[in-house]
Coordinates of C-alpha atoms and ligand atoms in Angstrom, one line a residue:
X1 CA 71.2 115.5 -5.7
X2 CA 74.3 114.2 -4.2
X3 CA 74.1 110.9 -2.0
X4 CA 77.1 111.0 0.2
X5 CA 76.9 111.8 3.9
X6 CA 78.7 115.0 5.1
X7 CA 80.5 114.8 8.2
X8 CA 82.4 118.1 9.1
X9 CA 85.2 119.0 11.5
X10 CA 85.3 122.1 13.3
X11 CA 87.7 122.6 16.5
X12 CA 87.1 125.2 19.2
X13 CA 89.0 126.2 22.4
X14 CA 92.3 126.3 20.9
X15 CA 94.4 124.8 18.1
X16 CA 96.8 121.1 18.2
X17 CA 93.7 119.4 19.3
X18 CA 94.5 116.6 17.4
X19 CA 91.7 117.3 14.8
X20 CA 93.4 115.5 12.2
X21 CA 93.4 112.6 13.9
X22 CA 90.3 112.6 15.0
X23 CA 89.1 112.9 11.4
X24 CA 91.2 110.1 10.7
X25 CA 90.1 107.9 13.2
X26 CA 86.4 108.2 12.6
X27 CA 87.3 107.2 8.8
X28 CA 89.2 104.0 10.2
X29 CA 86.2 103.3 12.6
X30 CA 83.4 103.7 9.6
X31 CA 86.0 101.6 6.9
X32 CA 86.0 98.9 9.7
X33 CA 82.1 98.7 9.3
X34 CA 82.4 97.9 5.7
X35 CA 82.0 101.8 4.5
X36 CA 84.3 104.1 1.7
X37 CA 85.2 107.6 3.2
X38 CA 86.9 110.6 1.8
X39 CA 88.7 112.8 3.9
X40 CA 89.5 116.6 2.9
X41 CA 91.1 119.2 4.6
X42 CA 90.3 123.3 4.0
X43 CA 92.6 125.3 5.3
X44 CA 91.6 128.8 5.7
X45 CA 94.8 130.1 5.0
X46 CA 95.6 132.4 1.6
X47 CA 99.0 130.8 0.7
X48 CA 97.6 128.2 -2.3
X49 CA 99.4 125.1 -0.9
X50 CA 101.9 125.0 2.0
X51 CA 104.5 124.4 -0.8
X52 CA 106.5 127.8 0.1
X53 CA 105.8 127.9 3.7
X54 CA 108.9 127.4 6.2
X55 CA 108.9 124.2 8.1
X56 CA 108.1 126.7 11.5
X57 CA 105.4 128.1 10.3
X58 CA 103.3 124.4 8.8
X59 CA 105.2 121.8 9.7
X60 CA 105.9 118.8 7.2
X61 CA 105.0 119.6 4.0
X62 CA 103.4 116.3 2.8
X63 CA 103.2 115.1 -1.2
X64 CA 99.9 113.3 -2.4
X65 CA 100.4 111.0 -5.3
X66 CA 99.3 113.4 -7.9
X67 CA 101.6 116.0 -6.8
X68 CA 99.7 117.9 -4.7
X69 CA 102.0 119.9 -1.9
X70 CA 99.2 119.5 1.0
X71 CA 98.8 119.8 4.8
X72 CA 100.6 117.5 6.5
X73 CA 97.1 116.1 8.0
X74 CA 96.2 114.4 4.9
X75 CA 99.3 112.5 5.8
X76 CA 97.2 111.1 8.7
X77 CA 94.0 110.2 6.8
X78 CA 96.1 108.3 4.3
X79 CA 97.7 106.4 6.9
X80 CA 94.6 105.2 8.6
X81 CA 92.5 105.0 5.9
X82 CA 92.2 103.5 2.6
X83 CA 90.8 106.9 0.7
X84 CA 93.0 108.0 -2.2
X85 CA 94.3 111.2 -2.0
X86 CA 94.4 113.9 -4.2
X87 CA 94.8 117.5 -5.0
X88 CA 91.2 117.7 -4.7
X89 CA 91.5 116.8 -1.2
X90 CA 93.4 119.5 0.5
X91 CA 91.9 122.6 -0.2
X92 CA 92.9 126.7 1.0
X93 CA 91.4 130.1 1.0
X94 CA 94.0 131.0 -1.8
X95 CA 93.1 128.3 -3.8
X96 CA 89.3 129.1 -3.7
X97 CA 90.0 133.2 -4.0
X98 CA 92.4 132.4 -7.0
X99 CA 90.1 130.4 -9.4
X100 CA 87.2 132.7 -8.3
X101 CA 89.0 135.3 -9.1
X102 CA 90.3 134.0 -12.5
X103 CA 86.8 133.4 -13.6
X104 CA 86.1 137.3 -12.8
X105 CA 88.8 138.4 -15.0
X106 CA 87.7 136.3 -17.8
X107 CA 83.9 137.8 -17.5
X108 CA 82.3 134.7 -16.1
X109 CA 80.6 136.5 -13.8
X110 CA 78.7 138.9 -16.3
X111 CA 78.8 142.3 -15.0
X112 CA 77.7 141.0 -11.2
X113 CA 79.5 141.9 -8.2
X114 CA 81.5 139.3 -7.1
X115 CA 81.0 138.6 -3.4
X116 CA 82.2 136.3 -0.6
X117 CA 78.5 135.2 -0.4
X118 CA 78.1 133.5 -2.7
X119 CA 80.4 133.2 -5.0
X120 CA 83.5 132.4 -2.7
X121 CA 80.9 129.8 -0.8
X122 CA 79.8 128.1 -3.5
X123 CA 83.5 128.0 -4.4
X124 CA 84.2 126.2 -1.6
X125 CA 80.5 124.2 -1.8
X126 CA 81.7 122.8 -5.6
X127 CA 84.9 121.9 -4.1
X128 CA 83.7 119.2 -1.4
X129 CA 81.1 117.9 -4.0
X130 CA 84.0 117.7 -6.3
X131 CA 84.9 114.7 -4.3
X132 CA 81.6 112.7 -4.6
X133 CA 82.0 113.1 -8.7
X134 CA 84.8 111.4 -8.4
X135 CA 84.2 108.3 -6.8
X136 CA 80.9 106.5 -5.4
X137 CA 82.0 107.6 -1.4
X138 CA 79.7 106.9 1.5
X139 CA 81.1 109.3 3.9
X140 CA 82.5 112.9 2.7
X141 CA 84.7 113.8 6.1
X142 CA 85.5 117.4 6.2
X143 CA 87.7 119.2 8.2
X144 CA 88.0 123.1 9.2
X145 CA 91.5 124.0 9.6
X146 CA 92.0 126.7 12.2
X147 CA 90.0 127.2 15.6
X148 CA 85.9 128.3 15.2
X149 CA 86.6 132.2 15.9
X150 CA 89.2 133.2 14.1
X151 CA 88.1 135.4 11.1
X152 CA 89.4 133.3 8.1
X153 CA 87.3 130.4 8.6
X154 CA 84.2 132.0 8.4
X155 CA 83.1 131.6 4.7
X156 CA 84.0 128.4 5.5
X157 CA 81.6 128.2 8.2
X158 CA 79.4 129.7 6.0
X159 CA 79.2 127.5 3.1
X160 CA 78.9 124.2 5.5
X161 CA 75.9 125.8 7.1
X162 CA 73.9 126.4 3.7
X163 CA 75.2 122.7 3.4
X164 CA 72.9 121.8 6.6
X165 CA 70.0 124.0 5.6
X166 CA 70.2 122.5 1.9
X167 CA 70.6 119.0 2.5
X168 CA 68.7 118.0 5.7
X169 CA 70.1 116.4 9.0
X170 CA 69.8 113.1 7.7
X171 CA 73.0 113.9 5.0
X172 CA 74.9 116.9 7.0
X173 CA 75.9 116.7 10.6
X174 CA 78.5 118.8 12.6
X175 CA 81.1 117.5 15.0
X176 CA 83.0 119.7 16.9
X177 CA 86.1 119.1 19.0
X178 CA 87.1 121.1 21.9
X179 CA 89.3 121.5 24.8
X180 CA 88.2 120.8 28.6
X181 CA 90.7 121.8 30.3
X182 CA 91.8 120.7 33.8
X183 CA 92.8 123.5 36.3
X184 CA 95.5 121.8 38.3
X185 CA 95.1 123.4 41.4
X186 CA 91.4 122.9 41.7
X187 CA 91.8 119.5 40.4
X188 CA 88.2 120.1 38.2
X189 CA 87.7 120.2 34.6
X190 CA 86.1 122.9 33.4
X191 CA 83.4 123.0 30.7
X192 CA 82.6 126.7 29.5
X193 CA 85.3 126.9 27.4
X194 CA 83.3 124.1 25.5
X195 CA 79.9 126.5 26.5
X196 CA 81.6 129.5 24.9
X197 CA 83.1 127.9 21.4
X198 CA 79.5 126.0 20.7
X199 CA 78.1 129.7 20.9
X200 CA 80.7 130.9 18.7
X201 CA 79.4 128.3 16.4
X202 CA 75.5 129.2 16.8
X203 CA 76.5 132.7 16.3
X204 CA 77.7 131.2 13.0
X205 CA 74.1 129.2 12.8
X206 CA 76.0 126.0 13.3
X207 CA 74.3 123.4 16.3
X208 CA 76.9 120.6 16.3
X209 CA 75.4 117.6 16.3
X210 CA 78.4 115.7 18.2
X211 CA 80.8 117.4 21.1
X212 CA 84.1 115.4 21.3
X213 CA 86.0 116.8 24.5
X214 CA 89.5 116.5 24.5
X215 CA 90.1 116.1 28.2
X216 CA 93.0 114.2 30.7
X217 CA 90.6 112.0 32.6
X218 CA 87.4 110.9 30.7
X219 CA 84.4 113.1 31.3
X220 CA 81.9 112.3 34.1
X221 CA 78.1 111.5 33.6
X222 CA 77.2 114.8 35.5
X223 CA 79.7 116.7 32.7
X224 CA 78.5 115.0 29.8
X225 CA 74.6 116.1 31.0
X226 CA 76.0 119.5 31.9
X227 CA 77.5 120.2 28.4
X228 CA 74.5 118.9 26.8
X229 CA 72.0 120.9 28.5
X230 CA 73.9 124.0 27.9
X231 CA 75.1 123.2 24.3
X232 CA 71.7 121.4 22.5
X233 CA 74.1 118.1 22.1
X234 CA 72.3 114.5 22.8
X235 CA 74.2 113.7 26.1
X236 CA 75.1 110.4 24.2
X237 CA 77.0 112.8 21.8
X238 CA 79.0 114.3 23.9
X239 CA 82.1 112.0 23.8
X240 CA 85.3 112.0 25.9
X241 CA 88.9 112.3 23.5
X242 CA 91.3 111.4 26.5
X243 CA 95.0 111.9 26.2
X244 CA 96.7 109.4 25.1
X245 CA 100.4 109.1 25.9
X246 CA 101.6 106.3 23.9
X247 CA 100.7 105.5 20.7
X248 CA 98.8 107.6 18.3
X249 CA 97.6 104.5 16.8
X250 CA 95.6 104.2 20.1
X251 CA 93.2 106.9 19.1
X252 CA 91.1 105.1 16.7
X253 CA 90.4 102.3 19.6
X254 CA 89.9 105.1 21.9
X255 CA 87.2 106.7 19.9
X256 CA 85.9 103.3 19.3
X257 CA 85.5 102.5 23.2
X258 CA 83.6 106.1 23.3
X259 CA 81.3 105.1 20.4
X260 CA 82.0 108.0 18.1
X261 CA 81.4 105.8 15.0
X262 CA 78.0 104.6 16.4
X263 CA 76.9 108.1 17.3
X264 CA 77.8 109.3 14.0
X265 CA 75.7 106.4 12.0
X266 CA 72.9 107.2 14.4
X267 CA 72.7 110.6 13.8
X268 CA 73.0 109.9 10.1
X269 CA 70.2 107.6 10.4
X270 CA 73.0 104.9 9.1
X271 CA 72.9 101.2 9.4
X272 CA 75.3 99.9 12.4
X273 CA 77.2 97.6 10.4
X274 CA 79.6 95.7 12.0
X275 CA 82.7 96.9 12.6
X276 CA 85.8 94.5 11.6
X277 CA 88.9 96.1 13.9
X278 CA 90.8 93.3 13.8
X279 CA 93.8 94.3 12.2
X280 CA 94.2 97.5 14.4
X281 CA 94.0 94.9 17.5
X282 CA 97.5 93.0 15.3
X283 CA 99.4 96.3 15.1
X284 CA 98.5 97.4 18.6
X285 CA 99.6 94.1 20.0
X286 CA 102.5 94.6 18.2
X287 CA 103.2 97.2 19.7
X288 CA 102.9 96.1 23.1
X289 CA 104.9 93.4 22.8
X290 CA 107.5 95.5 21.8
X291 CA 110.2 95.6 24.6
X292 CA 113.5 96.0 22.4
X293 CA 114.6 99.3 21.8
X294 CA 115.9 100.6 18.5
X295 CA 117.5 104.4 18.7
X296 CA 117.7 106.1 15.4
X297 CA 119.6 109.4 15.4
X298 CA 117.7 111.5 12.7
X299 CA 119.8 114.6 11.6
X300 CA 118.0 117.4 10.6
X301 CA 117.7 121.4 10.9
X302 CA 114.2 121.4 12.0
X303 CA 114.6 118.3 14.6
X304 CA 113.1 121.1 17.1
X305 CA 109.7 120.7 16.3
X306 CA 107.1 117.7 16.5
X307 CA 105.8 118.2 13.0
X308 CA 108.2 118.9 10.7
X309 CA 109.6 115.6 9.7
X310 CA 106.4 113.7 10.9
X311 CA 105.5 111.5 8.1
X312 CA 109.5 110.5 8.6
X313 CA 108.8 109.3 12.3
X314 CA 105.6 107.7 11.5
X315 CA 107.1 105.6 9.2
X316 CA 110.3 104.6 11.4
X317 CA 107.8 103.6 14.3
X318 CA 106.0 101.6 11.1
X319 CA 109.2 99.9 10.6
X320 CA 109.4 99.5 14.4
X321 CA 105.9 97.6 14.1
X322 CA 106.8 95.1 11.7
X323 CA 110.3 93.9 13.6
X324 CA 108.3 94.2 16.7
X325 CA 110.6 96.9 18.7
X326 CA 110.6 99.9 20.3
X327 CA 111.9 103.0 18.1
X328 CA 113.2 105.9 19.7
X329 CA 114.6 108.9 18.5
X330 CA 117.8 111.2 18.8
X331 CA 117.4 114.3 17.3
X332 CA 120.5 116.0 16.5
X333 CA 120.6 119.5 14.8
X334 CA 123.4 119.1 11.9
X335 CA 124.6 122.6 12.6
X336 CA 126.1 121.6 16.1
X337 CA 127.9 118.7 14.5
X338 CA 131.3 118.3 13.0
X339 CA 134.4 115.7 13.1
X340 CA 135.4 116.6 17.1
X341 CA 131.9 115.6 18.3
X342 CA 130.6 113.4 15.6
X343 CA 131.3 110.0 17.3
X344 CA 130.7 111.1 21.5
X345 CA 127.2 112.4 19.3
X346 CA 126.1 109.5 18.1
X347 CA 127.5 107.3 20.3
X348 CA 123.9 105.5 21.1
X349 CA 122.7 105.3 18.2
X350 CA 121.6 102.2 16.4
X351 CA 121.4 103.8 12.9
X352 CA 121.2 106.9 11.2
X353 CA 118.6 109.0 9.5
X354 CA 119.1 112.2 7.2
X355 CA 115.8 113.7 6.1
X356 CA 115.0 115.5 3.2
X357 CA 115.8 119.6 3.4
X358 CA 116.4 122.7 1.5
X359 CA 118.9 125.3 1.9
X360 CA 122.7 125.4 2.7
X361 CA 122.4 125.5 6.8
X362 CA 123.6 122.2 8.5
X363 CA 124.9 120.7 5.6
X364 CA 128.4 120.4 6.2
X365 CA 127.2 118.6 10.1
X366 CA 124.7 116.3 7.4
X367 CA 127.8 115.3 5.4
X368 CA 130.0 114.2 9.2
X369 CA 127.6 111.9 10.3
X370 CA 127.0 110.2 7.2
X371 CA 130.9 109.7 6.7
X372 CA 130.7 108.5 10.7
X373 CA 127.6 106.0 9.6
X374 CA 129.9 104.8 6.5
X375 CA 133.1 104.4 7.8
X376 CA 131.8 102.7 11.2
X377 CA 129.1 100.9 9.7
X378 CA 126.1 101.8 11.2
X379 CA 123.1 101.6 9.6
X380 CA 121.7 104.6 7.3
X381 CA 119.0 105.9 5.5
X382 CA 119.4 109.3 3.4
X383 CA 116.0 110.7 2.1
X384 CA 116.1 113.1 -0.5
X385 CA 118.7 115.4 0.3
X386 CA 120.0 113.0 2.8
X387 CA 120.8 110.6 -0.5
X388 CA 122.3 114.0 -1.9
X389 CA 124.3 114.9 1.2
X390 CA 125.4 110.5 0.8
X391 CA 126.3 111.4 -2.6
X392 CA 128.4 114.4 -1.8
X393 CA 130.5 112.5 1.4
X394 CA 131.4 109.5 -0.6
X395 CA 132.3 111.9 -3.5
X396 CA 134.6 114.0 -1.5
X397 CA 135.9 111.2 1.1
X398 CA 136.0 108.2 -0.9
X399 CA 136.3 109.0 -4.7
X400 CA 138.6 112.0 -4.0
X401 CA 136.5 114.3 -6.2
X402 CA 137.8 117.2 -4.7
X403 CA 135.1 120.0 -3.2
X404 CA 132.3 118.0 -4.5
X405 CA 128.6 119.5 -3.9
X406 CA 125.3 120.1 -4.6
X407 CA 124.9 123.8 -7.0
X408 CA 122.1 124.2 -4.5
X409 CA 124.7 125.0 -2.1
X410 CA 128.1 126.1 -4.3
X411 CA 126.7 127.3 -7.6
X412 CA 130.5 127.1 -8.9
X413 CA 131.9 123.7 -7.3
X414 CA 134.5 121.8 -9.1
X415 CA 132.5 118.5 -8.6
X416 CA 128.8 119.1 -9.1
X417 CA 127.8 115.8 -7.9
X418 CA 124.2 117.2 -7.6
X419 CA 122.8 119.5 -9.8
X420 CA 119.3 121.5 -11.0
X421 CA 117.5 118.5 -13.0
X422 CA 118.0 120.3 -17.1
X423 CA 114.4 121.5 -17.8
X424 CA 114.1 123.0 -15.0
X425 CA 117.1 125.4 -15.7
X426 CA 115.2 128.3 -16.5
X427 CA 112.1 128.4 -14.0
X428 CA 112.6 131.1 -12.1
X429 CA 109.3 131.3 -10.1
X430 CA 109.5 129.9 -6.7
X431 CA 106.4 127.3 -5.8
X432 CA 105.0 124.1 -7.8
X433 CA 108.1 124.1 -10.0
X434 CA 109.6 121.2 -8.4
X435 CA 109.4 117.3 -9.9
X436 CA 106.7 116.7 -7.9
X437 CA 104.2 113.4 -7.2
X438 CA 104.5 109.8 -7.9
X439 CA 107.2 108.2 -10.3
X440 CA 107.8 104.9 -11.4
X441 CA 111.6 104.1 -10.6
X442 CA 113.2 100.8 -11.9
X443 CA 114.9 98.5 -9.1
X444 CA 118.3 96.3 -10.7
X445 CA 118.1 93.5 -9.1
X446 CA 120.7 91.6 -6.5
X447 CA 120.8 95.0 -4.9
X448 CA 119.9 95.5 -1.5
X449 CA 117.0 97.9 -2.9
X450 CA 116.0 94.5 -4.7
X451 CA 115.8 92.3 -1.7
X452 CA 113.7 95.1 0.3
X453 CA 111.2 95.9 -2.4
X454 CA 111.3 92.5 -3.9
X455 CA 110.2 94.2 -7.0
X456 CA 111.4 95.3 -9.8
X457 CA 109.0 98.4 -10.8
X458 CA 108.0 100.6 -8.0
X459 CA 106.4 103.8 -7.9
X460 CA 107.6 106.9 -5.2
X461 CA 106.7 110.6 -4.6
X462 CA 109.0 113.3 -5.0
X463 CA 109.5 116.5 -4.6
X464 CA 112.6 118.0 -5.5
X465 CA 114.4 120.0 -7.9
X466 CA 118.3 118.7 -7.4
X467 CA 119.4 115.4 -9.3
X468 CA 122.7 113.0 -9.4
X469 CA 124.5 114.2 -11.8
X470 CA 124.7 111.4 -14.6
X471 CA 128.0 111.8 -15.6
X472 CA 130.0 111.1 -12.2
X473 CA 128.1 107.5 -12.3
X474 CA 130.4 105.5 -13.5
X475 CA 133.6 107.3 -11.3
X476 CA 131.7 106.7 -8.3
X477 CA 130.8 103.1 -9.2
X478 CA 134.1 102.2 -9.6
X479 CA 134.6 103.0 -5.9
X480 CA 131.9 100.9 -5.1
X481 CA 129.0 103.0 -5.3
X482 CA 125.6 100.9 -6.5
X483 CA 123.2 102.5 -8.5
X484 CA 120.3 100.2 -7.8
X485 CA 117.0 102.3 -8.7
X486 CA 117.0 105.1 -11.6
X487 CA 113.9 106.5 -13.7
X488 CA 112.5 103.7 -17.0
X489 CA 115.0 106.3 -19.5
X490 CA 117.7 105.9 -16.7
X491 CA 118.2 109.9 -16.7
X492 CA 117.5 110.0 -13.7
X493 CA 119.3 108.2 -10.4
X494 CA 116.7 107.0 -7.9
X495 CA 118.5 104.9 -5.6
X496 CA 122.1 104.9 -4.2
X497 CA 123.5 101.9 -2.0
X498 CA 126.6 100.3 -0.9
X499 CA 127.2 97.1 -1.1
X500 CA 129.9 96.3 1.9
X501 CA 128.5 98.3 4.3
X502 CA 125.0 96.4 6.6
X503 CA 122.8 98.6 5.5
X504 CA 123.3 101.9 3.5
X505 CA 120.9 103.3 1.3
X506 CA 119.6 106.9 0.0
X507 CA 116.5 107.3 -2.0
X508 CA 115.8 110.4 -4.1
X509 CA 112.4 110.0 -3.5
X510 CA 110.2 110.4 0.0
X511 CA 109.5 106.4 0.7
X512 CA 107.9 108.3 3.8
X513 CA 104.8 109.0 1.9
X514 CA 103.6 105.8 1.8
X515 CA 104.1 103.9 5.0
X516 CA 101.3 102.7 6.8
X517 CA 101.3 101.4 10.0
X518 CA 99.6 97.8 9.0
X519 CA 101.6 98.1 5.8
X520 CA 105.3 99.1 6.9
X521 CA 107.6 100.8 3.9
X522 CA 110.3 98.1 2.9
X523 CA 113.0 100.4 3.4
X524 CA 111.9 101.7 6.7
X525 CA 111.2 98.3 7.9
X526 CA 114.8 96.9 6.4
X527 CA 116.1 99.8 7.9
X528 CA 115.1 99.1 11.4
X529 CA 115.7 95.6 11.3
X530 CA 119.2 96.3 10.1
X531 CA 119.6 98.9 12.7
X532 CA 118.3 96.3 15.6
X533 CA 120.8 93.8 14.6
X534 CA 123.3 96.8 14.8
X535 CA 125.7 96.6 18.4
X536 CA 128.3 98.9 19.2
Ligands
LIG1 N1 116.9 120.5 -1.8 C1 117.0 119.3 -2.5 C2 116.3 119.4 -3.9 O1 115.6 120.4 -4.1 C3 116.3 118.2 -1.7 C4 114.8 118.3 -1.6 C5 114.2 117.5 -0.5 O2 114.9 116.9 0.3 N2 112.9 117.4 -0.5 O3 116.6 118.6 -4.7

């Protein structure tokens, strides 16, 4: 029998509830009291991973150590939690239909009908014990992608009910999140949204244990008592999520003030250990005596939504944290950006910031504003692309290697600075073919890369198919170019830098991974401290 609580996440009302952070939250709160949590995430779509999905339809695509290409909420848990992610970790309807289906071709299933019940449940049951074999974990925090009511989550719902019925109360509880909406003109919240989406659940044969209510104003005594009478939930369980407007590292100390943490061990007839929060109190301090501003113009073609570069933004307001100021962004779509506008553009900026990307679209716009960051000296950080786009301007503009590009974008370029990393030639299948995960990458040292890190071996995650290619190096050095992080075998450039410039460096890697907020990435916190000593 397994030994770890189950905590499961299910969201009602509607979706962007900030369920993801909520499940990351509660596993800051219960690591404060001394616990080990793993977080997962299912996601009831039937893509396998979000790997292939546009950046409008999921958002950031975001890169677990292992390689996994995972929902951009396990970005979240890893940032406010210590729990090691893995593939294991983010798990989809196409993942569970594939390997059940697999095992059917092969005959596994001898002769039976293969059914969603319960062969695609226990799919989905081995999964999140999966996790518990793994590692000795207190806490198992799961959370249902998707709003309760849609029709894809159901065997989900499913399997976490037989969960409940199998292992007791005392092991399984349910937490569901939902809206309380505020209808201006009345000036009253409203609670039968909440009423309706708990008996959406019970249709389901799910009682949730704990109600958090995302709300604008925190709920009232008489709400809380109405919402539990009509929805079965302890009134002490029904817990106010109030909108927070300034930093999302507020939300753990928010849930704290509510108590979720301490309703949670009480209903899991847990001991109340004491919780240590001290070194959230440090970063939000930090953050409020933050008064400097710091304005980073971040080009990119999906600068239009929230999520699509948000482990990117994260990480500059990390890097904010740890030189203590405010970091503020101007997003500038690359496509309405060329030499006439370039400078009136970025005029306010205090440094410059080219995610990573695929495709063709905005390049050119990329490739102006890092020549503007160059000549002019402004600080600048190229991620992935960005360090290919920083490869392809100072190729063209200041080693005169005529037409010089990436074959991702000009298959038949006289200068292919960048091209498709050799074994990788001849996959043709779109998906997981990518160099993908963590790598270790070697730092030379008095670089700038050197004095950031202060290491010499470091280890990145990736995910990418396009490399430097090897045999410009030494052209480009000779024009100043440093080559301060490659692969151990050197085959492969890492890191690109120059040397008379304050602050110019592109990574081939996604240092945005791996930026916490009480930890701040070296290179995003160099990068902000450079770009706070920049004036114009
Ligand atoms: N499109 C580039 C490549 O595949 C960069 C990828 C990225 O920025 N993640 O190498």
């Amino acid at each position: 029998m397994t030994k770890a609580k189950y905590i499961f996440i299910t969201g009602g009302v509607c979706s962007s509830l900030g369920k993801g952070v909520t499940v990351a939250a509660l596993g800051t709160l219960l690591e404060g009291r001394g616990y080990t949590v793993s977080l997962q995430k299912m996601d009831p779509y039937i893509n396998i991973d979000p790997g292939t999905m546009s950046p409008y339809q999921h958002g950031e695509v975001y890169v677990t150590e292992d390689g996994a290409e995972t929902d951009l909420d396990l970005g979240y848990y890893e940032r406010f939690t210590n729990s090691k992610l893995t593939r294991k970790n983010s798990i989809t309807t196409g993942q569970i239909y594939f390997s059940v289906i697999e095992r059917e071709r092969k005959g596994d299933y001898l002769g039976r009908t293969v059914q969603v019940v319960p062969h695609i449940t226990n799919e989905i049951r081995n999964r999140i014990y999966a996790l518990e074999n793994d590692n000795e974990t207190d806490f198992i925090i799961v959370e249902i992608g998707g709003t309760v009511g849609d029709i894809e989550s159901i065997p989900f719902l499913e399997a976490i009910r037989q969960m409940r019925y199998e292992h007791g109360s005392s092991q399984v509880i349910f937490i569901h999140l939902t809206l309380v909406p505020t209808i201006v003109v009345a000036g009253e919240a409203k609670t039968k949204p909440t009423q309706h989406s708990v008996k959406e659940l019970l249709q389901l044969g799910i009682q949730p244990d704990v109600l958090v209510c995302r709300i604008s104003t925190p709920l009232s005594k008489e709400m809380k008592s109405k919402i539990s009478l009509f929805c079965n939930v302890k009134e002490d369980n029904v817990i106010s999520a109030v909108d927070i407007n300034s930093t999302i590292y507020e939300i753990p100390k928010m849930y704290k003030e509510e108590k979720l943490d301490e309703v949670v061990l009480k209903t899991l007839g847990m001991d109340q250990r004491k919780l240590n929060f001290s070194e959230w109190d440090k970063i939000l301090k930090r953050i409020s005596n933050s008064k400097k501003k710091v304005i980073i113009g971040v080009i990119g073609k999906y600068i239009s939504l929230q999520d699509a570069y948000r482990s990117v933004y994260e990480s500059l307001s990390h890097g904010g944290i740890a030189n203590e100021v405010i970091v503020e962004f101007l997003k500038i779509n690359p496509e309405e950006l060329d030499k006439t506008n370039v400078k009136e553009t970025l005029k306010s900026v205090n440094g410059i910031l080219v995610p990573g990307g695929f495709g063709e679209r905005g390049i050119e716009g990329k490739i102006v504003a890092i020549q503007h960051a160059r000549v002019k000296e402004i600080p600048f950080f190229g991620i992935c692309l960005g360090m290919q786009c920083a490869v392809i301007e100072f190729s063209r503009n200041a080693a005169g290697l005529k037409n010089a590009n990436s074959t991702e974008f000009n298959q038949s370029t006289e200068n292919p600075v960048i091209s498709l990393i050799e074994e990788q030639m001849e996959i043709e299948r779109m998906g997981g073919t990518m160099r993908l995960g963590s790598y270790p990458c070697i730092i030379k040292k008095n670089t700038l890369a050197y004095s950031e890190y202060k290491s010499e071996k470091i280890n990145e995650r990736h995910r990418h198919r396009f490399e430097f290619t090897l045999k410009y190096k030494e052209t480009l050095e000779r024009y100043g170019m440093v080559f301060s992080g490659s692969s151990p075998d050197e085959k492969l450039i890492e890191i690109i830098e120059l040397p008379d410039h304050p602050w110019f460096v592109g990574v081939q890697y996604h240092p945005e991974f791996k930026s916490k907020p009480f930890s701040p990435h070296p290179l995003f916190a160099g990068f902000i401290r450079a770009a706070s000593k920049y004036s114009r």
